[in-house]
GROMACS .gro file of N, CA and C in nm:
model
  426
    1UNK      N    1  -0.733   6.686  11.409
    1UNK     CA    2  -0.651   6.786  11.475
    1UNK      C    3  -0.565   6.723  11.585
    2UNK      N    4  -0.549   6.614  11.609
    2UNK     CA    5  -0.488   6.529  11.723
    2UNK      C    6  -0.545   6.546  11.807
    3UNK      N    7  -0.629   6.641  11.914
    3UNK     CA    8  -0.640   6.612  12.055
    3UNK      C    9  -0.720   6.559  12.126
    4UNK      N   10  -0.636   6.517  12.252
    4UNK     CA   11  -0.648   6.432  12.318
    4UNK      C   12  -0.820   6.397  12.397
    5UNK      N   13  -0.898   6.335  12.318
    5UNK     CA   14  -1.034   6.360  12.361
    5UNK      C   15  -1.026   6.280  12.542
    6UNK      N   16  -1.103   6.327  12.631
    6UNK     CA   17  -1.099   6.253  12.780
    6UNK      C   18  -1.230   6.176  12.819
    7UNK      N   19  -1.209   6.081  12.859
    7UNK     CA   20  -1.357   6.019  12.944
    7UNK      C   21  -1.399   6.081  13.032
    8UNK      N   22  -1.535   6.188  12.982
    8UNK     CA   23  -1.563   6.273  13.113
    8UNK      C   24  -1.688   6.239  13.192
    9UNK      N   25  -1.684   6.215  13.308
    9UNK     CA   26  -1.791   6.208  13.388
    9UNK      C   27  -1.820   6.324  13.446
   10UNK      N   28  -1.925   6.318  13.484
   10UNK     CA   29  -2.007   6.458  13.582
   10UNK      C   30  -1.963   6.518  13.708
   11UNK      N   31  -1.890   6.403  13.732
   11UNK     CA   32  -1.800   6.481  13.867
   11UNK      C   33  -1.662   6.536  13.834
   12UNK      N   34  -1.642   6.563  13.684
   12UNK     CA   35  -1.521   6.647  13.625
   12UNK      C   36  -1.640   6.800  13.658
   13UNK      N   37  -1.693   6.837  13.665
   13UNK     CA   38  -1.792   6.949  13.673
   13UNK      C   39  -1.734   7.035  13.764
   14UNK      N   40  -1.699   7.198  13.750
   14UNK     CA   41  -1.586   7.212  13.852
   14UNK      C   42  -1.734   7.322  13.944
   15UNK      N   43  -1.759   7.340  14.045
   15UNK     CA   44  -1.841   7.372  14.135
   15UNK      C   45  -1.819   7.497  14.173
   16UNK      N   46  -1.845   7.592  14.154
   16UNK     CA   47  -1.851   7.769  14.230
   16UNK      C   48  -1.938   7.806  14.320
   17UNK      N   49  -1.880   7.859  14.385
   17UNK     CA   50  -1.985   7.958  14.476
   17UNK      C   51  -1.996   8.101  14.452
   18UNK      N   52  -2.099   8.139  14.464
   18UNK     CA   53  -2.129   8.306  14.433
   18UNK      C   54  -2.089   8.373  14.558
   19UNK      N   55  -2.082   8.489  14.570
   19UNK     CA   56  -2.110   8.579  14.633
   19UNK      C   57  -2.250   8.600  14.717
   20UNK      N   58  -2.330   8.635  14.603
   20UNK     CA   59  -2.482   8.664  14.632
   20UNK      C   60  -2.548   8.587  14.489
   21UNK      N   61  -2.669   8.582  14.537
   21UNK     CA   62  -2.741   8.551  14.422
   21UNK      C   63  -2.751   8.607  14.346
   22UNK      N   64  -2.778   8.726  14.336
   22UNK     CA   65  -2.749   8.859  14.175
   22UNK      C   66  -2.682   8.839  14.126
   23UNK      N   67  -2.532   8.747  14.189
   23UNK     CA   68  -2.423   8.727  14.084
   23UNK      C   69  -2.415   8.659  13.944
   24UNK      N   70  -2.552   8.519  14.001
   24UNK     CA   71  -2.589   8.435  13.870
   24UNK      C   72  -2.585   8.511  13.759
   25UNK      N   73  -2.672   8.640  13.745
   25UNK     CA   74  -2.697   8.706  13.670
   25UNK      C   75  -2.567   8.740  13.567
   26UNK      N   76  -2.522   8.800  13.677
   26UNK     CA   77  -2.337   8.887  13.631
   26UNK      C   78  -2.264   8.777  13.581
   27UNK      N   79  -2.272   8.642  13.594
   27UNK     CA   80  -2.144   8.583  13.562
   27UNK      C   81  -2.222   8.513  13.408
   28UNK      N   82  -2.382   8.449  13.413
   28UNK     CA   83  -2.401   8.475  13.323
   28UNK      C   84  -2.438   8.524  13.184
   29UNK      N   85  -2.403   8.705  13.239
   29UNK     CA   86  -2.388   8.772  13.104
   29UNK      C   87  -2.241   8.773  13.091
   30UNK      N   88  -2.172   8.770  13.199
   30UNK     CA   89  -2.019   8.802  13.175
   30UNK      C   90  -1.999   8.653  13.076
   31UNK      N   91  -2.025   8.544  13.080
   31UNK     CA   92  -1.976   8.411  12.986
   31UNK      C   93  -2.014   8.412  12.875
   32UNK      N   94  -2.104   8.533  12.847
   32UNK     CA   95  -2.167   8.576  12.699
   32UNK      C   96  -2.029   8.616  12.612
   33UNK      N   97  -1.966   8.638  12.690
   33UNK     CA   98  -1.863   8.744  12.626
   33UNK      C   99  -1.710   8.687  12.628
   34UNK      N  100  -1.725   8.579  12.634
   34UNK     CA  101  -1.564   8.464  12.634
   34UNK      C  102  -1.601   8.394  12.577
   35UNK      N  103  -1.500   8.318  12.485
   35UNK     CA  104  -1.506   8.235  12.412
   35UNK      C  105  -1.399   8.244  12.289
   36UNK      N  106  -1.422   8.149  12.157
   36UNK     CA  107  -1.373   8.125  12.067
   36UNK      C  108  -1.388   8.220  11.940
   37UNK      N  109  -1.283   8.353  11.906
   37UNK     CA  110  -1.292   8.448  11.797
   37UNK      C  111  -1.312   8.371  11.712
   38UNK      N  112  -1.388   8.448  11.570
   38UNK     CA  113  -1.384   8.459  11.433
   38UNK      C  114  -1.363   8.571  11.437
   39UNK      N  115  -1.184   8.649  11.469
   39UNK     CA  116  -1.216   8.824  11.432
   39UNK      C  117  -1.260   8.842  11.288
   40UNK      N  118  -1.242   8.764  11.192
   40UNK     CA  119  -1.268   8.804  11.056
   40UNK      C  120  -1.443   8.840  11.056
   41UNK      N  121  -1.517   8.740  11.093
   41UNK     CA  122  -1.676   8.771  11.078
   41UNK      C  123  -1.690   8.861  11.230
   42UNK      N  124  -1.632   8.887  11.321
   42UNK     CA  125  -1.661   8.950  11.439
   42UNK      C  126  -1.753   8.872  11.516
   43UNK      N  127  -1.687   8.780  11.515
   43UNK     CA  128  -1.814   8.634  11.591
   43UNK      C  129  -1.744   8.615  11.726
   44UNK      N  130  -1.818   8.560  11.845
   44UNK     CA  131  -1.765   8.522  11.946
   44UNK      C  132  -1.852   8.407  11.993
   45UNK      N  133  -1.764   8.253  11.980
   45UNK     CA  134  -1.846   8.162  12.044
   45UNK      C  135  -1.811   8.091  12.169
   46UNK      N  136  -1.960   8.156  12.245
   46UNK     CA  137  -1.933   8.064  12.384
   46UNK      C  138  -1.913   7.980  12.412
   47UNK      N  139  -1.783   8.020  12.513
   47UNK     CA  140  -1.757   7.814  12.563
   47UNK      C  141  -1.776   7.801  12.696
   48UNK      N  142  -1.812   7.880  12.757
   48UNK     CA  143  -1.880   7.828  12.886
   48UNK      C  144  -2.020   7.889  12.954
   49UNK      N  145  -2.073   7.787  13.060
   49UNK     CA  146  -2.206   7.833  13.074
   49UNK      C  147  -2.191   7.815  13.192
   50UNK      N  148  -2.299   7.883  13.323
   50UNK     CA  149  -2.316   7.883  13.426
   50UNK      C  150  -2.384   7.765  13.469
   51UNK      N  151  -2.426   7.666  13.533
   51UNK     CA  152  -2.549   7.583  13.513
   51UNK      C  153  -2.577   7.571  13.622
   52UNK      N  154  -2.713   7.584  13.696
   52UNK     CA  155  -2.758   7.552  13.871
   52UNK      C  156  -2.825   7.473  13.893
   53UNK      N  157  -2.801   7.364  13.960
   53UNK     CA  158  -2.823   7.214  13.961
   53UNK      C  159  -2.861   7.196  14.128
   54UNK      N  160  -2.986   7.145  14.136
   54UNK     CA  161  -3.031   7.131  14.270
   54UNK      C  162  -2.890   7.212  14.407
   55UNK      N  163  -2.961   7.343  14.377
   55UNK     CA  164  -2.898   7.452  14.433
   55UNK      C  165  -2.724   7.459  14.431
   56UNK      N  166  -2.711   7.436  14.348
   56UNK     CA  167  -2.561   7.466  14.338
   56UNK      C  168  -2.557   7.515  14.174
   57UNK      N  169  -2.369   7.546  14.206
   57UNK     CA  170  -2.344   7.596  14.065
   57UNK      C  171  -2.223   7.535  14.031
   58UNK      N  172  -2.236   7.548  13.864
   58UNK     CA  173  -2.098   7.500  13.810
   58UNK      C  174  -2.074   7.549  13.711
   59UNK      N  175  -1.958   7.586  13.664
   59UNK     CA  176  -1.905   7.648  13.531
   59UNK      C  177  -1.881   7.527  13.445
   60UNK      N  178  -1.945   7.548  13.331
   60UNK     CA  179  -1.946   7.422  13.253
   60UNK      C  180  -1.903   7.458  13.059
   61UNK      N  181  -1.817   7.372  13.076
   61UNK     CA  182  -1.787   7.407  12.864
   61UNK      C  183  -1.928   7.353  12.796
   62UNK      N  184  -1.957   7.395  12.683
   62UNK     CA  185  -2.090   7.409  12.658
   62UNK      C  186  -2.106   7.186  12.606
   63UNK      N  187  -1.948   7.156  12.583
   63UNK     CA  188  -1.986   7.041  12.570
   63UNK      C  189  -2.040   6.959  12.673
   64UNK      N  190  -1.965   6.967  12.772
   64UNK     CA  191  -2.010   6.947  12.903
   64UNK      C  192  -2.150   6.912  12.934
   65UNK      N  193  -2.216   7.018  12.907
   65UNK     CA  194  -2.381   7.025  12.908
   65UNK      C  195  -2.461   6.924  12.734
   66UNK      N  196  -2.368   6.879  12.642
   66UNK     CA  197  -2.435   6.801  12.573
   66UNK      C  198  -2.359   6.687  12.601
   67UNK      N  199  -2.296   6.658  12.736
   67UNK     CA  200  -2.269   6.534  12.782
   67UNK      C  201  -2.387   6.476  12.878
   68UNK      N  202  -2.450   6.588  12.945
   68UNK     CA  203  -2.554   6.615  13.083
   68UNK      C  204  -2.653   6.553  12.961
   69UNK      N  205  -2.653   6.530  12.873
   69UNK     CA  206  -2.795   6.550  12.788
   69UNK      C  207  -2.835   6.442  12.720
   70UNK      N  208  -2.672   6.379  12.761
   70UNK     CA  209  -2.654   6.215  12.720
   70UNK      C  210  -2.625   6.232  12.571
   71UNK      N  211  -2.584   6.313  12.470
   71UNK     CA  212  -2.488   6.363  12.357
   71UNK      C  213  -2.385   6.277  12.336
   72UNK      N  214  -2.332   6.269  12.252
   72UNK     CA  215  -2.174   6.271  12.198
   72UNK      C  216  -2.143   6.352  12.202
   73UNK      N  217  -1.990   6.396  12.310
   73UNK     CA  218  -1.955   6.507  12.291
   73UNK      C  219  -1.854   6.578  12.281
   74UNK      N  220  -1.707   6.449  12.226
   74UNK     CA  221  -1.607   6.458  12.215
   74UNK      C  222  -1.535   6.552  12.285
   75UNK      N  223  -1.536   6.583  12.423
   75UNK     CA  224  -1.439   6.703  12.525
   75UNK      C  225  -1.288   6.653  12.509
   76UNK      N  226  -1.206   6.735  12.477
   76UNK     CA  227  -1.093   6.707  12.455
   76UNK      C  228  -1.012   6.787  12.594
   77UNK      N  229  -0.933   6.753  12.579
   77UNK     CA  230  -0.826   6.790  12.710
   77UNK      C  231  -0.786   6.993  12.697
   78UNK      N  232  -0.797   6.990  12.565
   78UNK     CA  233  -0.822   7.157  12.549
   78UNK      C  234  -0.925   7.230  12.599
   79UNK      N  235  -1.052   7.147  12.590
   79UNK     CA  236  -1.183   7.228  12.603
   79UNK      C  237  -1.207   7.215  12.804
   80UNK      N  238  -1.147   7.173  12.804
   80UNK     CA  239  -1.146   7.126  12.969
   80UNK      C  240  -1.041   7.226  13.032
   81UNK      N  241  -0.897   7.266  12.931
   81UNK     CA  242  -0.824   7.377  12.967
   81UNK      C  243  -0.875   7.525  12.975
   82UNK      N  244  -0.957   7.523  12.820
   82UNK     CA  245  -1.031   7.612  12.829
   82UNK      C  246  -1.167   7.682  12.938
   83UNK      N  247  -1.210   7.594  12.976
   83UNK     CA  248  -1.313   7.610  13.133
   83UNK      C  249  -1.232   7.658  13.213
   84UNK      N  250  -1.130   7.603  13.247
   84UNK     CA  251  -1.049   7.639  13.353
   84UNK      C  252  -0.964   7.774  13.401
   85UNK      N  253  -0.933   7.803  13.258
   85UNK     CA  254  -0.879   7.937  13.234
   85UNK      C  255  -1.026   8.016  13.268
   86UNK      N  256  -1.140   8.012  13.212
   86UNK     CA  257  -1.237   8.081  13.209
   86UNK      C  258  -1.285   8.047  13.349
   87UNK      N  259  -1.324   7.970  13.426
   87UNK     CA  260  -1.318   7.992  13.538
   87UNK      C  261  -1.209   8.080  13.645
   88UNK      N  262  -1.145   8.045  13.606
   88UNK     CA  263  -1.022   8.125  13.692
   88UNK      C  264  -1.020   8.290  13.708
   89UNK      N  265  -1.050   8.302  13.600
   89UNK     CA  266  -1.092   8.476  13.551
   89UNK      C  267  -1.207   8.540  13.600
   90UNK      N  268  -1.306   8.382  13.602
   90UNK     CA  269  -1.447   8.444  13.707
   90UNK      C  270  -1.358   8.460  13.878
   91UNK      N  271  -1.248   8.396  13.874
   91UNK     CA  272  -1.232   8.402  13.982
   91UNK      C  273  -1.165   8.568  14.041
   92UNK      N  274  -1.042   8.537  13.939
   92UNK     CA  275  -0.972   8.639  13.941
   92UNK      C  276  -1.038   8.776  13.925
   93UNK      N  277  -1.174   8.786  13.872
   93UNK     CA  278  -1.266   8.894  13.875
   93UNK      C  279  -1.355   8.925  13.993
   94UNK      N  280  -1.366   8.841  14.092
   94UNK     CA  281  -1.421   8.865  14.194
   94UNK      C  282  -1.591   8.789  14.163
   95UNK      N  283  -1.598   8.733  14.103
   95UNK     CA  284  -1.725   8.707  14.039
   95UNK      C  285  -1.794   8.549  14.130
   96UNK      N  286  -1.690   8.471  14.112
   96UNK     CA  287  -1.731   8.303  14.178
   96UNK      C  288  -1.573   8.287  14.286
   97UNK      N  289  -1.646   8.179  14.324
   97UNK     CA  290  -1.509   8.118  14.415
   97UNK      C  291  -1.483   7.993  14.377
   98UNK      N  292  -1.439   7.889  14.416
   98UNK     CA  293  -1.398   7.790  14.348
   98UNK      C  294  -1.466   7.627  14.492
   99UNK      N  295  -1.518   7.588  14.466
   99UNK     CA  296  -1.601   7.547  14.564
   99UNK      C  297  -1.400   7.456  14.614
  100UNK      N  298  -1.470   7.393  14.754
  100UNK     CA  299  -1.358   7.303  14.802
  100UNK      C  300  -1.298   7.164  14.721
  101UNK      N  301  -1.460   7.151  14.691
  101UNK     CA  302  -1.400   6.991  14.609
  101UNK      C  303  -1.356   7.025  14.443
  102UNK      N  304  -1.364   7.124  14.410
  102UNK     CA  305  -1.316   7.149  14.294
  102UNK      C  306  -1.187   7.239  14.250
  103UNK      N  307  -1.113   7.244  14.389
  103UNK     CA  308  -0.996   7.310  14.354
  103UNK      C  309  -0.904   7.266  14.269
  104UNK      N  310  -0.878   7.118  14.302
  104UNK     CA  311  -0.797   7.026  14.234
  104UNK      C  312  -0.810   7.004  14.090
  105UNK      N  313  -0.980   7.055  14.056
  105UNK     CA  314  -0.990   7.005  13.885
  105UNK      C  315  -0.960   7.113  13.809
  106UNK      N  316  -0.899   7.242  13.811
  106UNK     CA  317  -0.888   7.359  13.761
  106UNK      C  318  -0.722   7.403  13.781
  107UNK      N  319  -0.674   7.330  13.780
  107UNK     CA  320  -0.492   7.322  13.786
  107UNK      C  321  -0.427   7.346  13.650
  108UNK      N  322  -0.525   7.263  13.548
  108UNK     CA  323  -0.407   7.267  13.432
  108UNK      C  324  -0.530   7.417  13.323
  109UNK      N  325  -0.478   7.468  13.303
  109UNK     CA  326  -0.499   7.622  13.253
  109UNK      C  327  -0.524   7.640  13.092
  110UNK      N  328  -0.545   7.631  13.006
  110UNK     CA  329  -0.513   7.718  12.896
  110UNK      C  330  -0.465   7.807  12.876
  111UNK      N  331  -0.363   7.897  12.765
  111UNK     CA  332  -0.295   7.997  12.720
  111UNK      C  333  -0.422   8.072  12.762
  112UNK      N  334  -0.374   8.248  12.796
  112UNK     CA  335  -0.512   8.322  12.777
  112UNK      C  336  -0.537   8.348  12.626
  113UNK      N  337  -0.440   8.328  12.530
  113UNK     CA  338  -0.479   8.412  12.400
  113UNK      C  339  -0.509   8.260  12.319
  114UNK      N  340  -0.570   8.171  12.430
  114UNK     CA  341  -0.664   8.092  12.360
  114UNK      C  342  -0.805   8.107  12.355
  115UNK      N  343  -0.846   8.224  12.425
  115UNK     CA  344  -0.966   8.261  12.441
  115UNK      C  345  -0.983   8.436  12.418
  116UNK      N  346  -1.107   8.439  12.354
  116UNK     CA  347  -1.127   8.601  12.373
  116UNK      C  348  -1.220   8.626  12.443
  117UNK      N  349  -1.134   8.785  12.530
  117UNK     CA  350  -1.263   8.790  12.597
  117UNK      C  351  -1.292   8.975  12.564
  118UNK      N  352  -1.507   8.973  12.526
  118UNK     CA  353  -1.504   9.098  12.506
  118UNK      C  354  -1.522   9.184  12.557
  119UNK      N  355  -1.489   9.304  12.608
  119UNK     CA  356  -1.551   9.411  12.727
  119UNK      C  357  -1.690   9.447  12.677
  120UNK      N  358  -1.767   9.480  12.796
  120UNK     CA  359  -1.951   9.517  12.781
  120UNK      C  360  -1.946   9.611  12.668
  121UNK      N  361  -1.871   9.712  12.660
  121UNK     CA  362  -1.846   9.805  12.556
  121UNK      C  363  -1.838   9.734  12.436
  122UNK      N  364  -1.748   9.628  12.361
  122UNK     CA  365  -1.737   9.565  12.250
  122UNK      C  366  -1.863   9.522  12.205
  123UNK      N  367  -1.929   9.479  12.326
  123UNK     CA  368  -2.036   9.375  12.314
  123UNK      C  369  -2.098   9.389  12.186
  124UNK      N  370  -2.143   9.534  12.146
  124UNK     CA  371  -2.279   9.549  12.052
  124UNK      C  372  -2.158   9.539  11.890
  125UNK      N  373  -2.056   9.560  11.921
  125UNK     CA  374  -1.969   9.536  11.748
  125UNK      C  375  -1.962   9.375  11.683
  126UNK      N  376  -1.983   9.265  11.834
  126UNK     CA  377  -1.981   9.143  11.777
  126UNK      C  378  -2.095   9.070  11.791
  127UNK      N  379  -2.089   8.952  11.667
  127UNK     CA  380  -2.199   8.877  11.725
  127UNK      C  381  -2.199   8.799  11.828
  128UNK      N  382  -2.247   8.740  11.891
  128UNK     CA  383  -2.248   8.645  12.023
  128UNK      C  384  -2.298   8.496  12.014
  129UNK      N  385  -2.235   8.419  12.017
  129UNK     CA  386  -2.293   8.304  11.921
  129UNK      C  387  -2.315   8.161  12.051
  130UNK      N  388  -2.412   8.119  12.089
  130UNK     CA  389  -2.409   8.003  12.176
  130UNK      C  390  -2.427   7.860  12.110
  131UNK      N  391  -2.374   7.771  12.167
  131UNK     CA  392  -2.410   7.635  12.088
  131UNK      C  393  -2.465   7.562  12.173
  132UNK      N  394  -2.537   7.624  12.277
  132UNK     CA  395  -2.638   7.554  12.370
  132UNK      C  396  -2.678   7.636  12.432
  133UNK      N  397  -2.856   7.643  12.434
  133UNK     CA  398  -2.894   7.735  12.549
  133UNK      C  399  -3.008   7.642  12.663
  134UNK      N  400  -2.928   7.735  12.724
  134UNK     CA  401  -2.981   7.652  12.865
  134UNK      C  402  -3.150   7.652  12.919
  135UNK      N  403  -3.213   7.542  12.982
  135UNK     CA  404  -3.327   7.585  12.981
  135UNK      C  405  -3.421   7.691  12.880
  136UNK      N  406  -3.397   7.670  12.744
  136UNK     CA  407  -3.456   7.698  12.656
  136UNK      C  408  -3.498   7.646  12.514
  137UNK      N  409  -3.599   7.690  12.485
  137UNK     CA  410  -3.653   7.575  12.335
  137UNK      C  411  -3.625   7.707  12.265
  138UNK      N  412  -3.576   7.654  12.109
  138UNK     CA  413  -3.520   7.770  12.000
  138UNK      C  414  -3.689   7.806  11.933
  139UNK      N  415  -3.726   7.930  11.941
  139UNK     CA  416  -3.833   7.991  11.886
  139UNK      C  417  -3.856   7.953  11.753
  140UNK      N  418  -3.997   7.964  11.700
  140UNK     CA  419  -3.985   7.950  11.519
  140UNK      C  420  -3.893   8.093  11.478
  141UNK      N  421  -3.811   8.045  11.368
  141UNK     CA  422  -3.785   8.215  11.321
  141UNK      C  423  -3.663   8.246  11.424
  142UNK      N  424  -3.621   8.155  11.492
  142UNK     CA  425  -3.480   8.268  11.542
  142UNK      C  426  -3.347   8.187  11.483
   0.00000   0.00000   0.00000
């Protein structure tokens, strides 16, 4: 597909601050619900995750976190646009803030209609699809 894959280190990780702590909660069900359509199957796959790292937070593309994991994880300069846009929206929603040292890494944006995002209402018409879950082992049978 051509793009431009980037050498990412861990301090590309862009850093938020909450509000309150309840927010963890809110922002990650709200990241349940952004991501990459299949309108045809009614699929929605997540591309970003919340992650809290010796008391802090960061909005992270799910590759991101199979970079943390020591993965291959080919992040391309899109999927890094894509965080950014999706951060921004946590922003623009009142949800996170954008810590100080991470203002600078959230400049270059993605289109929005590179991402869908679903309202709580949609929620139960699509599936919800993650390609990493956090602090969790996959059950027998799921």
């Amino acid at each position: 597909m051509g793009e431009t894959e980037i050498q990412w280190k861990q301090t590309d990780m862009v850093e938020v601050v909450l509000g309150e702590p309840d927010d963890f909660l809110k922002v990650r069900e709200t990241l349940t619900r952004i991501g990459v359509a299949s309108r045809k199957e009614r699929k929605i796959y997540q591309s970003c995750h919340i992650l809290h790292k010796q008391g802090r937070y960061y909005i992270v593309h799910f590759k991101e976190l199979f970079a943390l994991d020591g993965k291959k994880a080919n992040i391309s300069l899109n999927d890094i646009q894509r965080r950014n846009r999706i951060v921004q929206l946590l922003v623009d929603w009142g949800l996170v803030s954008i810590s100080t040292e991470s203002h600078e890494k959230i400049t270059d944006l993605a289109p929005l209609n590179q991402i869908k995002v679903l309202s709580f209402k949609e929620k139960g018409e699509w599936t919800l699809e993650s390609k990493y879950n956090i602090g969790r082992k996959k059950q027998e049978g799921e």
